[in-house]
Tab-separated table of N, CA and C in Angstrom:
chain	number	residue	atom	x	y	z
A	4	MET	N	-51.326	56.327	15.157
A	4	MET	CA	-52.370	55.805	16.013
A	4	MET	C	-53.680	56.492	15.648
A	5	GLY	N	-54.712	55.700	15.501
A	5	GLY	CA	-56.018	56.233	15.147
A	5	GLY	C	-56.865	56.543	16.361
A	6	ARG	N	-58.033	57.014	16.086
A	6	ARG	CA	-59.008	57.309	17.137
A	6	ARG	C	-60.184	56.364	16.968
A	7	GLU	N	-60.987	56.262	17.999
A	7	GLU	CA	-62.167	55.419	17.908
A	7	GLU	C	-63.392	56.193	18.371
A	8	TRP	N	-64.521	55.871	17.781
A	8	TRP	CA	-65.784	56.499	18.145
A	8	TRP	C	-66.365	55.877	19.401
A	9	PHE	N	-66.032	54.613	19.626
A	9	PHE	CA	-66.520	53.891	20.795
A	9	PHE	C	-65.553	52.752	21.078
A	10	PRO	N	-65.436	52.346	22.339
A	10	PRO	CA	-64.480	51.287	22.681
A	10	PRO	C	-64.962	49.922	22.197
A	11	LEU	N	-64.017	49.094	21.811
A	11	LEU	CA	-64.323	47.721	21.398
A	11	LEU	C	-63.562	46.758	22.298
A	12	THR	N	-64.313	46.037	23.110
A	12	THR	CA	-63.694	45.042	23.983
A	12	THR	C	-63.924	43.637	23.447
A	13	PHE	N	-64.929	43.492	22.583
A	13	PHE	CA	-65.350	42.201	22.033
A	13	PHE	C	-65.839	41.257	23.121
A	14	ARG	N	-66.236	41.827	24.265
A	14	ARG	CA	-66.807	41.025	25.345
A	14	ARG	C	-68.327	41.107	25.354
A	15	GLN	N	-68.865	42.152	24.761
A	15	GLN	CA	-70.317	42.374	24.758
A	15	GLN	C	-70.839	42.147	23.335
A	16	PRO	N	-71.841	41.303	23.158
A	16	PRO	CA	-72.315	41.004	21.801
A	16	PRO	C	-72.883	42.227	21.062
A	17	ASN	N	-73.424	43.174	21.799
A	17	ASN	CA	-74.053	44.334	21.148
A	17	ASN	C	-73.198	45.591	21.223
A	18	GLU	N	-71.898	45.472	21.521
A	18	GLU	CA	-71.116	46.688	21.774
A	18	GLU	C	-70.996	47.587	20.548
A	19	ARG	N	-70.939	47.051	19.351
A	19	ARG	CA	-70.881	47.924	18.169
A	19	ARG	C	-72.192	48.692	18.021
A	20	TRP	N	-73.305	47.970	18.160
A	20	TRP	CA	-74.615	48.619	18.056
A	20	TRP	C	-74.773	49.691	19.136
A	21	ASP	N	-74.463	49.335	20.357
A	21	ASP	CA	-74.548	50.299	21.454
A	21	ASP	C	-73.593	51.477	21.205
A	22	GLY	N	-72.430	51.185	20.653
A	22	GLY	CA	-71.445	52.233	20.385
A	22	GLY	C	-71.911	53.235	19.345
A	23	VAL	N	-72.450	52.744	18.234
A	23	VAL	CA	-72.917	53.698	17.205
A	23	VAL	C	-74.115	54.488	17.710
A	24	GLN	N	-74.968	53.828	18.481
A	24	GLN	CA	-76.130	54.530	19.043
A	24	GLN	C	-75.680	55.646	19.988
A	25	ALA	N	-74.681	55.352	20.823
A	25	ALA	CA	-74.211	56.339	21.799
A	25	ALA	C	-73.462	57.489	21.137
A	26	ALA	N	-72.685	57.209	20.082
A	26	ALA	CA	-71.875	58.246	19.429
A	26	ALA	C	-72.662	59.088	18.430
A	27	ALA	N	-73.785	58.587	17.957
A	27	ALA	CA	-74.546	59.272	16.895
A	27	ALA	C	-74.981	60.697	17.253
A	28	PRO	N	-75.521	60.967	18.425
A	28	PRO	CA	-75.962	62.333	18.707
A	28	PRO	C	-74.829	63.366	18.613
A	29	ALA	N	-73.665	63.035	19.134
A	29	ALA	CA	-72.543	63.977	19.078
A	29	ALA	C	-72.089	64.207	17.639
A	30	LEU	N	-72.031	63.153	16.849
A	30	LEU	CA	-71.616	63.308	15.454
A	30	LEU	C	-72.654	64.103	14.668
A	31	ASN	N	-73.922	63.820	14.864
A	31	ASN	CA	-74.960	64.593	14.175
A	31	ASN	C	-74.909	66.064	14.558
A	32	ALA	N	-74.717	66.354	15.825
A	32	ALA	CA	-74.629	67.751	16.273
A	32	ALA	C	-73.421	68.438	15.637
A	33	PHE	N	-72.290	67.740	15.579
A	33	PHE	CA	-71.097	68.299	14.953
A	33	PHE	C	-71.350	68.587	13.469
A	34	LEU	N	-71.930	67.630	12.760
A	34	LEU	CA	-72.195	67.822	11.330
A	34	LEU	C	-73.155	68.984	11.094
A	35	ASP	N	-74.207	69.051	11.884
A	35	ASP	CA	-75.166	70.160	11.740
A	35	ASP	C	-74.488	71.503	11.996
A	36	ALA	N	-73.636	71.569	13.004
A	36	ALA	CA	-72.930	72.819	13.317
A	36	ALA	C	-71.984	73.208	12.185
A	37	GLU	N	-71.282	72.226	11.621
A	37	GLU	CA	-70.353	72.516	10.521
A	37	GLU	C	-71.088	72.948	9.263
A	38	LEU	N	-72.205	72.304	8.959
A	38	LEU	CA	-73.005	72.729	7.800
A	38	LEU	C	-73.467	74.171	7.982
A	39	LYS	N	-73.919	74.501	9.180
A	39	LYS	CA	-74.368	75.862	9.468
A	39	LYS	C	-73.196	76.851	9.394
A	40	ARG	N	-72.071	76.481	9.989
A	40	ARG	CA	-70.900	77.357	10.013
A	40	ARG	C	-70.417	77.687	8.597
A	41	HIS	N	-70.523	76.726	7.700
A	41	HIS	CA	-70.071	76.924	6.319
A	41	HIS	C	-71.204	77.327	5.382
A	42	ASN	N	-72.389	77.548	5.958
A	42	ASN	CA	-73.557	77.961	5.193
A	42	ASN	C	-73.845	77.000	4.034
A	43	LEU	N	-73.837	75.700	4.344
A	43	LEU	CA	-74.085	74.669	3.346
A	43	LEU	C	-75.429	74.003	3.615
A	44	PRO	N	-76.151	73.676	2.556
A	44	PRO	CA	-77.408	72.945	2.752
A	44	PRO	C	-77.120	71.492	3.139
A	45	PRO	N	-77.982	70.863	3.908
A	45	PRO	CA	-77.723	69.504	4.385
A	45	PRO	C	-77.573	68.482	3.258
A	46	GLU	N	-78.197	68.727	2.117
A	46	GLU	CA	-78.086	67.772	1.015
A	46	GLU	C	-76.711	67.811	0.335
A	47	SER	N	-75.871	68.768	0.690
A	47	SER	CA	-74.510	68.824	0.143
A	47	SER	C	-73.516	68.021	0.991
A	48	LEU	N	-73.981	67.447	2.085
A	48	LEU	CA	-73.117	66.673	2.971
A	48	LEU	C	-72.721	65.347	2.324
A	49	ALA	N	-71.434	65.061	2.334
A	49	ALA	CA	-70.924	63.748	1.939
A	49	ALA	C	-70.164	63.192	3.139
A	50	LEU	N	-70.449	61.981	3.493
A	50	LEU	CA	-69.801	61.336	4.633
A	50	LEU	C	-68.772	60.333	4.128
A	51	VAL	N	-67.566	60.419	4.656
A	51	VAL	CA	-66.498	59.483	4.299
A	51	VAL	C	-65.921	58.945	5.599
A	52	GLY	N	-65.827	57.629	5.701
A	52	GLY	CA	-65.317	57.050	6.928
A	52	GLY	C	-64.380	55.893	6.664
A	53	PHE	N	-63.532	55.641	7.651
A	53	PHE	CA	-62.633	54.490	7.633
A	53	PHE	C	-62.865	53.684	8.908
A	54	SER	N	-63.073	52.392	8.775
A	54	SER	CA	-63.239	51.471	9.887
A	54	SER	C	-64.447	51.880	10.741
A	55	GLN	N	-64.241	52.304	11.989
A	55	GLN	CA	-65.378	52.760	12.790
A	55	GLN	C	-66.028	53.993	12.166
A	56	GLY	N	-65.252	54.789	11.443
A	56	GLY	CA	-65.821	55.943	10.745
A	56	GLY	C	-66.844	55.519	9.699
A	57	THR	N	-66.596	54.380	9.053
A	57	THR	CA	-67.583	53.832	8.121
A	57	THR	C	-68.830	53.396	8.872
A	58	MET	N	-68.630	52.745	10.006
A	58	MET	CA	-69.776	52.316	10.817
A	58	MET	C	-70.636	53.524	11.183
A	59	MET	N	-69.981	54.599	11.599
A	59	MET	CA	-70.701	55.803	11.993
A	59	MET	C	-71.363	56.477	10.786
A	60	ALA	N	-70.645	56.573	9.676
A	60	ALA	CA	-71.190	57.226	8.480
A	60	ALA	C	-72.448	56.501	8.004
A	61	LEU	N	-72.408	55.172	7.989
A	61	LEU	CA	-73.590	54.425	7.574
A	61	LEU	C	-74.716	54.575	8.593
A	62	HIS	N	-74.372	54.517	9.861
A	62	HIS	CA	-75.407	54.596	10.894
A	62	HIS	C	-76.140	55.940	10.842
A	63	ILE	N	-75.407	57.025	10.860
A	63	ILE	CA	-76.095	58.321	10.878
A	63	ILE	C	-76.564	58.748	9.493
A	64	GLY	N	-75.810	58.364	8.460
A	64	GLY	CA	-76.181	58.771	7.106
A	64	GLY	C	-77.523	58.229	6.659
A	65	LEU	N	-77.912	57.091	7.195
A	65	LEU	CA	-79.204	56.497	6.846
A	65	LEU	C	-80.333	57.015	7.733
A	66	ARG	N	-80.000	57.857	8.697
A	66	ARG	CA	-80.998	58.338	9.650
A	66	ARG	C	-81.122	59.859	9.670
A	67	ARG	N	-80.424	60.560	8.785
A	67	ARG	CA	-80.507	62.024	8.769
A	67	ARG	C	-81.834	62.449	8.150
A	68	ALA	N	-82.313	63.605	8.568
A	68	ALA	CA	-83.614	64.096	8.099
A	68	ALA	C	-83.587	64.432	6.609
A	69	VAL	N	-82.450	64.913	6.122
A	69	VAL	CA	-82.293	65.250	4.709
A	69	VAL	C	-81.252	64.295	4.128
A	70	VAL	N	-81.559	63.768	2.943
A	70	VAL	CA	-80.652	62.816	2.300
A	70	VAL	C	-79.323	63.488	1.971
A	71	SER	N	-78.229	62.887	2.405
A	71	SER	CA	-76.887	63.375	2.095
A	71	SER	C	-76.550	63.078	0.638
A	72	ALA	N	-75.548	63.764	0.129
A	72	ALA	CA	-75.131	63.557	-1.264
A	72	ALA	C	-74.553	62.162	-1.463
A	73	ALA	N	-73.812	61.651	-0.483
A	73	ALA	CA	-73.164	60.349	-0.640
A	73	ALA	C	-72.547	59.894	0.665
A	74	ILE	N	-72.271	58.585	0.714
A	74	ILE	CA	-71.484	57.988	1.790
A	74	ILE	C	-70.417	57.119	1.130
A	75	VAL	N	-69.169	57.311	1.533
A	75	VAL	CA	-68.082	56.438	1.109
A	75	VAL	C	-67.522	55.794	2.374
A	76	GLY	N	-67.472	54.471	2.368
A	76	GLY	CA	-66.986	53.753	3.532
A	76	GLY	C	-65.830	52.845	3.185
A	77	TYR	N	-64.715	53.046	3.880
A	77	TYR	CA	-63.520	52.225	3.697
A	77	TYR	C	-63.359	51.269	4.876
A	78	SER	N	-63.181	49.989	4.590
A	78	SER	CA	-62.803	48.980	5.590
A	78	SER	C	-63.683	49.001	6.831
A	79	GLY	N	-64.981	49.096	6.631
A	79	GLY	CA	-65.892	49.135	7.767
A	79	GLY	C	-67.003	48.116	7.625
A	80	MET	N	-68.117	48.423	8.248
A	80	MET	CA	-69.264	47.521	8.195
A	80	MET	C	-70.547	48.280	8.510
A	81	LEU	N	-71.658	47.681	8.115
A	81	LEU	CA	-72.974	48.162	8.516
A	81	LEU	C	-73.280	47.502	9.849
A	82	VAL	N	-73.417	48.301	10.884
A	82	VAL	CA	-73.661	47.764	12.221
A	82	VAL	C	-75.157	47.507	12.393
A	83	VAL	N	-75.470	46.292	12.785
A	83	VAL	CA	-76.850	45.900	13.058
A	83	VAL	C	-76.901	45.343	14.477
A	84	PRO	N	-78.078	45.348	15.095
A	84	PRO	CA	-78.170	44.743	16.427
A	84	PRO	C	-77.771	43.272	16.364
A	85	GLU	N	-77.132	42.795	17.396
A	85	GLU	CA	-76.649	41.409	17.436
A	85	GLU	C	-77.779	40.413	17.204
A	86	THR	N	-78.955	40.747	17.666
A	86	THR	CA	-80.074	39.803	17.572
A	86	THR	C	-80.935	40.013	16.341
A	87	GLY	N	-80.518	40.883	15.426
A	87	GLY	CA	-81.401	41.159	14.308
A	87	GLY	C	-80.696	41.393	12.998
A	88	ALA	N	-81.488	41.516	11.982
A	88	ALA	CA	-81.034	41.816	10.631
A	88	ALA	C	-81.397	43.271	10.329
A	89	PRO	N	-80.880	43.817	9.234
A	89	PRO	CA	-81.205	45.207	8.908
A	89	PRO	C	-82.713	45.497	8.861
A	90	GLU	N	-83.481	44.512	8.480
A	90	GLU	CA	-84.929	44.717	8.401
A	90	GLU	C	-85.538	45.068	9.764
A	91	THR	N	-84.872	44.650	10.856
A	91	THR	CA	-85.415	44.896	12.189
A	91	THR	C	-85.368	46.368	12.575
A	92	PHE	N	-84.528	47.160	11.904
A	92	PHE	CA	-84.494	48.589	12.200
A	92	PHE	C	-84.834	49.427	10.974
A	93	ALA	N	-85.499	48.837	9.999
A	93	ALA	CA	-85.847	49.548	8.761
A	93	ALA	C	-86.680	50.799	9.025
A	94	ALA	N	-87.502	50.777	10.067
A	94	ALA	CA	-88.339	51.944	10.371
A	94	ALA	C	-87.496	53.152	10.783
A	95	GLU	N	-86.258	52.924	11.237
A	95	GLU	CA	-85.377	54.033	11.627
A	95	GLU	C	-84.765	54.749	10.421
A	96	ILE	N	-84.778	54.091	9.266
A	96	ILE	CA	-84.099	54.619	8.080
A	96	ILE	C	-84.958	55.724	7.464
A	97	THR	N	-84.409	56.918	7.465
A	97	THR	CA	-85.125	58.078	6.929
A	97	THR	C	-84.472	58.623	5.667
A	98	SER	N	-83.312	58.087	5.318
A	98	SER	CA	-82.490	58.611	4.241
A	98	SER	C	-81.873	57.451	3.478
A	99	ARG	N	-81.811	57.570	2.176
A	99	ARG	CA	-81.200	56.520	1.360
A	99	ARG	C	-80.207	57.128	0.364
A	100	PRO	N	-79.108	57.674	0.892
A	100	PRO	CA	-78.110	58.269	-0.002
A	100	PRO	C	-77.337	57.178	-0.752
A	101	PRO	N	-76.758	57.502	-1.891
A	101	PRO	CA	-75.917	56.522	-2.572
A	101	PRO	C	-74.670	56.217	-1.731
A	102	VAL	N	-74.289	54.946	-1.721
A	102	VAL	CA	-73.191	54.476	-0.883
A	102	VAL	C	-72.154	53.763	-1.749
A	103	LEU	N	-70.883	54.005	-1.452
A	103	LEU	CA	-69.780	53.241	-2.028
A	103	LEU	C	-68.997	52.620	-0.886
A	104	LEU	N	-68.825	51.302	-0.939
A	104	LEU	CA	-68.052	50.570	0.062
A	104	LEU	C	-66.775	50.067	-0.591
A	105	ILE	N	-65.648	50.262	0.091
A	105	ILE	CA	-64.340	49.836	-0.415
A	105	ILE	C	-63.634	49.080	0.701
A	106	HIS	N	-63.065	47.936	0.353
A	106	HIS	CA	-62.482	47.072	1.381
A	106	HIS	C	-61.312	46.292	0.797
A	107	GLY	N	-60.279	46.116	1.571
A	107	GLY	CA	-59.147	45.296	1.166
A	107	GLY	C	-59.425	43.820	1.380
A	108	ASP	N	-58.978	42.995	0.442
A	108	ASP	CA	-59.244	41.561	0.567
A	108	ASP	C	-58.326	40.859	1.565
A	109	GLN	N	-57.348	41.581	2.113
A	109	GLN	CA	-56.446	41.009	3.115
A	109	GLN	C	-56.669	41.603	4.510
A	110	ASP	N	-57.807	42.239	4.699
A	110	ASP	CA	-58.121	42.900	5.977
A	110	ASP	C	-58.393	41.846	7.042
A	111	ARG	N	-57.590	41.831	8.092
A	111	ARG	CA	-57.803	40.907	9.208
A	111	ARG	C	-58.502	41.581	10.381
A	112	THR	N	-58.547	42.910	10.361
A	112	THR	CA	-59.217	43.641	11.441
A	112	THR	C	-60.727	43.563	11.256
A	113	ILE	N	-61.180	43.910	10.063
A	113	ILE	CA	-62.584	43.744	9.675
A	113	ILE	C	-62.550	42.995	8.345
A	114	PRO	N	-62.772	41.694	8.371
A	114	PRO	CA	-62.647	40.897	7.151
A	114	PRO	C	-63.540	41.409	6.014
A	115	VAL	N	-63.080	41.152	4.796
A	115	VAL	CA	-63.755	41.655	3.602
A	115	VAL	C	-65.213	41.161	3.508
A	116	GLN	N	-65.542	40.077	4.180
A	116	GLN	CA	-66.928	39.605	4.184
A	116	GLN	C	-67.872	40.657	4.737
A	117	ALA	N	-67.354	41.553	5.571
A	117	ALA	CA	-68.193	42.637	6.110
A	117	ALA	C	-68.729	43.524	4.993
A	118	LEU	N	-67.959	43.690	3.920
A	118	LEU	CA	-68.432	44.475	2.785
A	118	LEU	C	-69.660	43.797	2.177
A	119	MET	N	-69.587	42.494	1.983
A	119	MET	CA	-70.715	41.760	1.388
A	119	MET	C	-71.943	41.801	2.289
A	120	HIS	N	-71.729	41.646	3.597
A	120	HIS	CA	-72.858	41.737	4.535
A	120	HIS	C	-73.479	43.131	4.480
A	121	ALA	N	-72.636	44.167	4.410
A	121	ALA	CA	-73.140	45.541	4.334
A	121	ALA	C	-73.906	45.760	3.041
A	122	ALA	N	-73.365	45.291	1.933
A	122	ALA	CA	-74.050	45.466	0.646
A	122	ALA	C	-75.412	44.777	0.658
A	123	GLN	N	-75.481	43.577	1.233
A	123	GLN	CA	-76.752	42.862	1.335
A	123	GLN	C	-77.722	43.596	2.253
A	124	GLY	N	-77.208	44.085	3.382
A	124	GLY	CA	-78.057	44.826	4.318
A	124	GLY	C	-78.590	46.105	3.702
A	125	LEU	N	-77.738	46.825	2.988
A	125	LEU	CA	-78.176	48.065	2.331
A	125	LEU	C	-79.214	47.755	1.267
A	126	ALA	N	-79.023	46.678	0.505
A	126	ALA	CA	-80.014	46.290	-0.503
A	126	ALA	C	-81.354	45.975	0.153
A	127	ALA	N	-81.322	45.282	1.292
A	127	ALA	CA	-82.561	44.969	2.009
A	127	ALA	C	-83.270	46.232	2.471
A	128	LEU	N	-82.495	47.285	2.725
A	128	LEU	CA	-83.057	48.576	3.156
A	128	LEU	C	-83.342	49.503	1.975
A	129	GLU	N	-83.139	48.994	0.763
A	129	GLU	CA	-83.364	49.755	-0.472
A	129	GLU	C	-82.468	50.986	-0.568
A	130	VAL	N	-81.230	50.829	-0.109
A	130	VAL	CA	-80.226	51.884	-0.193
A	130	VAL	C	-79.319	51.550	-1.377
A	131	PRO	N	-79.164	52.471	-2.333
A	131	PRO	CA	-78.307	52.180	-3.488
A	131	PRO	C	-76.842	52.096	-3.081
A	132	ALA	N	-76.208	50.986	-3.411
A	132	ALA	CA	-74.819	50.786	-2.992
A	132	ALA	C	-73.988	50.179	-4.116
A	133	GLU	N	-72.758	50.647	-4.192
A	133	GLU	CA	-71.742	50.091	-5.071
A	133	GLU	C	-70.601	49.640	-4.175
A	134	TRP	N	-69.713	48.802	-4.702
A	134	TRP	CA	-68.585	48.363	-3.886
A	134	TRP	C	-67.376	48.051	-4.746
A	135	HIS	N	-66.227	48.066	-4.080
A	135	HIS	CA	-64.956	47.733	-4.720
A	135	HIS	C	-64.093	46.993	-3.704
A	136	ILE	N	-63.504	45.891	-4.136
A	136	ILE	CA	-62.558	45.164	-3.291
A	136	ILE	C	-61.157	45.437	-3.811
A	137	SER	N	-60.282	45.880	-2.929
A	137	SER	CA	-58.898	46.194	-3.285
A	137	SER	C	-58.016	44.967	-3.034
A	138	PRO	N	-57.484	44.355	-4.097
A	138	PRO	CA	-56.642	43.169	-3.921
A	138	PRO	C	-55.330	43.494	-3.197
A	139	GLY	N	-54.972	42.622	-2.270
A	139	GLY	CA	-53.704	42.756	-1.575
A	139	GLY	C	-53.667	43.807	-0.483
A	140	VAL	N	-54.799	44.430	-0.188
A	140	VAL	CA	-54.830	45.512	0.795
A	140	VAL	C	-55.375	44.978	2.122
A	141	ALA	N	-54.683	45.310	3.204
A	141	ALA	CA	-55.120	44.922	4.547
A	141	ALA	C	-56.094	45.983	5.068
A	142	HIS	N	-56.030	46.310	6.337
A	142	HIS	CA	-56.929	47.292	6.936
A	142	HIS	C	-56.381	48.684	6.633
A	143	GLY	N	-56.661	49.143	5.444
A	143	GLY	CA	-56.132	50.416	4.983
A	143	GLY	C	-56.791	50.832	3.677
A	144	ILE	N	-56.219	51.837	3.058
A	144	ILE	CA	-56.757	52.384	1.817
A	144	ILE	C	-55.607	52.511	0.826
A	145	ASP	N	-55.798	51.981	-0.380
A	145	ASP	CA	-54.765	52.114	-1.395
A	145	ASP	C	-55.158	53.195	-2.414
A	146	GLN	N	-54.274	53.449	-3.348
A	146	GLN	CA	-54.511	54.491	-4.360
A	146	GLN	C	-55.762	54.203	-5.183
A	147	GLU	N	-55.976	52.940	-5.523
A	147	GLU	CA	-57.157	52.569	-6.312
A	147	GLU	C	-58.434	52.851	-5.520
A	148	GLY	N	-58.421	52.540	-4.238
A	148	GLY	CA	-59.572	52.844	-3.389
A	148	GLY	C	-59.826	54.336	-3.297
A	149	LEU	N	-58.746	55.114	-3.160
A	149	LEU	CA	-58.888	56.569	-3.141
A	149	LEU	C	-59.471	57.088	-4.451
A	150	ARG	N	-58.998	56.519	-5.565
A	150	ARG	CA	-59.516	56.943	-6.866
A	150	ARG	C	-61.011	56.643	-6.980
A	151	HIS	N	-61.391	55.431	-6.618
A	151	HIS	CA	-62.814	55.072	-6.669
A	151	HIS	C	-63.652	56.009	-5.796
A	152	GLY	N	-63.184	56.242	-4.572
A	152	GLY	CA	-63.912	57.122	-3.662
A	152	GLY	C	-64.020	58.535	-4.203
A	153	GLY	N	-62.918	59.070	-4.722
A	153	GLY	CA	-62.918	60.420	-5.266
A	153	GLY	C	-63.844	60.573	-6.459
A	154	GLU	N	-63.814	59.604	-7.362
A	154	GLU	CA	-64.695	59.662	-8.532
A	154	GLU	C	-66.164	59.556	-8.132
A	155	PHE	N	-66.450	58.675	-7.187
A	155	PHE	CA	-67.820	58.512	-6.700
A	155	PHE	C	-68.321	59.820	-6.085
A	156	LEU	N	-67.505	60.418	-5.223
A	156	LEU	CA	-67.903	61.689	-4.606
A	156	LEU	C	-68.090	62.792	-5.638
A	157	ALA	N	-67.203	62.872	-6.609
A	157	ALA	CA	-67.328	63.895	-7.653
A	157	ALA	C	-68.641	63.751	-8.396
A	158	ARG	N	-68.992	62.507	-8.756
A	158	ARG	CA	-70.267	62.275	-9.464
A	158	ARG	C	-71.457	62.646	-8.585
A	159	ARG	N	-71.437	62.221	-7.351
A	159	ARG	CA	-72.586	62.445	-6.465
A	159	ARG	C	-72.733	63.909	-6.064
A	160	LEU	N	-71.626	64.573	-5.817
A	160	LEU	CA	-71.700	65.997	-5.448
A	160	LEU	C	-72.131	66.851	-6.643
A	161	ALA	N	-71.714	66.478	-7.837
A	161	ALA	CA	-72.159	67.191	-9.048
A	161	ALA	C	-73.657	67.009	-9.246
A	162	ALA	N	-74.141	65.778	-8.993
A	162	ALA	CA	-75.572	65.501	-9.142
A	162	ALA	C	-76.402	66.221	-8.078
A	163	ALA	N	-75.798	66.502	-6.918
A	163	ALA	CA	-76.526	67.150	-5.821
A	163	ALA	C	-76.714	68.643	-6.046
A	164	LYS	N	-75.971	69.220	-6.985
A	164	LYS	CA	-76.070	70.684	-7.211
A	164	LYS	C	-77.335	71.056	-7.914
C-alpha cells in the first residue's frame, strides 16, 4: 500500500492543483532540513517521484530558489490549474532543472497521455525534458525505467559537481 501527498476524490475539478499547493510547504521544509542535515548544497538535490510523488517533484522542483540537479518522474503528471495551461503560472517558475519523465503505456491510473501533456507543458515553460515510455507497463516502474532514471541521474549529478 502506498502513501499519498493529498487525497483524491475526483469530485473537485481543482483538487490536484489544490493538493500540490497545500503539500508543497511541508515538502520544501523537509528537503531544506535534509540538505542542511547532510551539509549538501541545494544544487545537489535530485527529486525522484512516482505518481503523486512526480506531481510533487515537478511542482516544487520548478519553484525552488536554487535549480536542482534533476527531476525524474515515474507515472505522474504536471499538475496545472483546471482552468488554465502551464503558461498561466509561468511567473511562479523560478527553476528549470532537467527533467526525465517515464511512464508505462498500459497505465490505467494515470494514462500515458499525461506524459505527453507534461512534456508539452514543460516545453512551454522552457524546462528541458526527456521522456521514455515503457511498453507493457501499467502504473509501476520496470527495470528499463529504472535504468533510464539511474543513468539520467548519474549524468545530471556528475554535471552538477
